[in-house]
GROMACS .gro file of C-alpha atoms in nm:
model
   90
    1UNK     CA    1   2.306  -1.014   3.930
    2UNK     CA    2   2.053  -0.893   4.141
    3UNK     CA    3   2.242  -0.590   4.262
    4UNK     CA    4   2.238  -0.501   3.859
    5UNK     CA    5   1.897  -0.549   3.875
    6UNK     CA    6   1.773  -0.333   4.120
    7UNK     CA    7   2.037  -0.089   3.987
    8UNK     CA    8   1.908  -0.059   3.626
    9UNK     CA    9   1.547  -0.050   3.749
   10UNK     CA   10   1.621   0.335   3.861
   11UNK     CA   11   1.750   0.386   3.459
   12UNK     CA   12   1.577   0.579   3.196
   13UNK     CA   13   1.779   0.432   2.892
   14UNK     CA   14   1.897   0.055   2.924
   15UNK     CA   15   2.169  -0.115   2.706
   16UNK     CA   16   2.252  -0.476   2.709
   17UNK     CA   17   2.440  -0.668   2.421
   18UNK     CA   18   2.184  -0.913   2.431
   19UNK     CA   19   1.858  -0.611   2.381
   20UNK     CA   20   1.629  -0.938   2.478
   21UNK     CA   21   1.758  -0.854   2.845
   22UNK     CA   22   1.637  -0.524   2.872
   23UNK     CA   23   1.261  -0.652   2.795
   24UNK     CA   24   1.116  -0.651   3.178
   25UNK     CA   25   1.260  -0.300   3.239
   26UNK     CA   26   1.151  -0.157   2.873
   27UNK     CA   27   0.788  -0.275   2.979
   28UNK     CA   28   0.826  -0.080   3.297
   29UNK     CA   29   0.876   0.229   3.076
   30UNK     CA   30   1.257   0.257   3.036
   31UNK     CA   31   1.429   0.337   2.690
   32UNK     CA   32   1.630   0.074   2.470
   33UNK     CA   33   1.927   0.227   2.365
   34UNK     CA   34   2.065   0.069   2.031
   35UNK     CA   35   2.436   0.147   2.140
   36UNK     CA   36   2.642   0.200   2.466
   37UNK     CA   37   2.683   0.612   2.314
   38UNK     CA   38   2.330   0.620   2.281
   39UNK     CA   39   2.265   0.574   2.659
   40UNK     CA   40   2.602   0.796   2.744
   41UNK     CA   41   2.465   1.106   2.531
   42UNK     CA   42   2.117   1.105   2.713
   43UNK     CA   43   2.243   1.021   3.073
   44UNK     CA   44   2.402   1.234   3.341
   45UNK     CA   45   2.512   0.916   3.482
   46UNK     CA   46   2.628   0.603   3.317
   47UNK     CA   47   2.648   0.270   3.504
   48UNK     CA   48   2.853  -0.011   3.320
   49UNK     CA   49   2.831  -0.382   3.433
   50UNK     CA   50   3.046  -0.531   3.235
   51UNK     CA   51   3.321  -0.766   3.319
   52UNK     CA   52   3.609  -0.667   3.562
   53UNK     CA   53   3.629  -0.338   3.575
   54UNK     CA   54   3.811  -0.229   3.893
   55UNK     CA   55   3.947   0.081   3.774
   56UNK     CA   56   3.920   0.264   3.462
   57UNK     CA   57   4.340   0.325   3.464
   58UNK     CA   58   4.341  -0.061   3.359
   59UNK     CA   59   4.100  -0.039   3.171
   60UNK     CA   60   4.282  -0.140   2.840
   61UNK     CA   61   4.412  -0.446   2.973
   62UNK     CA   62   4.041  -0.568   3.024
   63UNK     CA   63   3.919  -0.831   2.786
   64UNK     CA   64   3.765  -0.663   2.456
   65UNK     CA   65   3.414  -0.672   2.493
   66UNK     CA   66   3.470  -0.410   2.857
   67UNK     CA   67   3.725  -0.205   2.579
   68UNK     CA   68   3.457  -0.180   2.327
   69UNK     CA   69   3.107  -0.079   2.576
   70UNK     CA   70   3.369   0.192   2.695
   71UNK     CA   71   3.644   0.316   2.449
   72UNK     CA   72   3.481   0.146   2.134
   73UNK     CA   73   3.383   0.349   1.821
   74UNK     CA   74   2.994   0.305   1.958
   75UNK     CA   75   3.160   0.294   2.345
   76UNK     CA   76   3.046   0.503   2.656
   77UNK     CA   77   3.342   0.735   2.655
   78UNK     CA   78   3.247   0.897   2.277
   79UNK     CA   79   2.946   0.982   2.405
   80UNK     CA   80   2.956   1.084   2.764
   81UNK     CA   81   2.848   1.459   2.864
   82UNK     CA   82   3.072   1.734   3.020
   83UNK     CA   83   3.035   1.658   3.372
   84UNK     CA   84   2.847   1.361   3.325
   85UNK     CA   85   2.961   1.036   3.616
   86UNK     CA   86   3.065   0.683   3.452
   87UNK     CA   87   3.079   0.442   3.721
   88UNK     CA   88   3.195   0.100   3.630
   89UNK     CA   89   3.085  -0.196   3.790
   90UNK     CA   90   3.269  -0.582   3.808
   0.00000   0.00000   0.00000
């Protein structure tokens, strides 16, 4: 947890599904992004803690919520850049 931490304090736009977690880092002057495409279409790189994500090949077989922040309608993936960097985190 504190690795995430320290890791979304260098963030512009933050994302958490519960937004209340995002407070202390908002107040510092980052972004809340309503969706995980939101933060995807105005990043160069994405970090996603979610889960177990060793390797985005497996992906699928991840439980649903890790499917949904990346492949869902409102996921990461719909809204990343050309040549933007997901790295996923677990």
């Amino acid at each position: 947890m504190h690795c995430g931490k320290r890791l979304c304090s260098l963030c512009h736009f933050q994302y958490n599904r519960t937004l209340s977690k995002c407070d202390p880092l908002v107040a510092k002057g980052a972004k809340l992004a309503k969706s995980p495409i939101e933060v995807a279409q105005n990043s160069d790189i994405v970090f996603s803690i979610v889960g177990s994500s060793h390797s985005f090949l497996v992906i699928c077989s991840y439980p649903s919520d890790v499917r949904e922040i990346t492949l869902g309608e409102k996921g990461i993936l719909k809204g990343l850049k050309v040549m933007a960097v997901l790295a996923s985190y677990g």
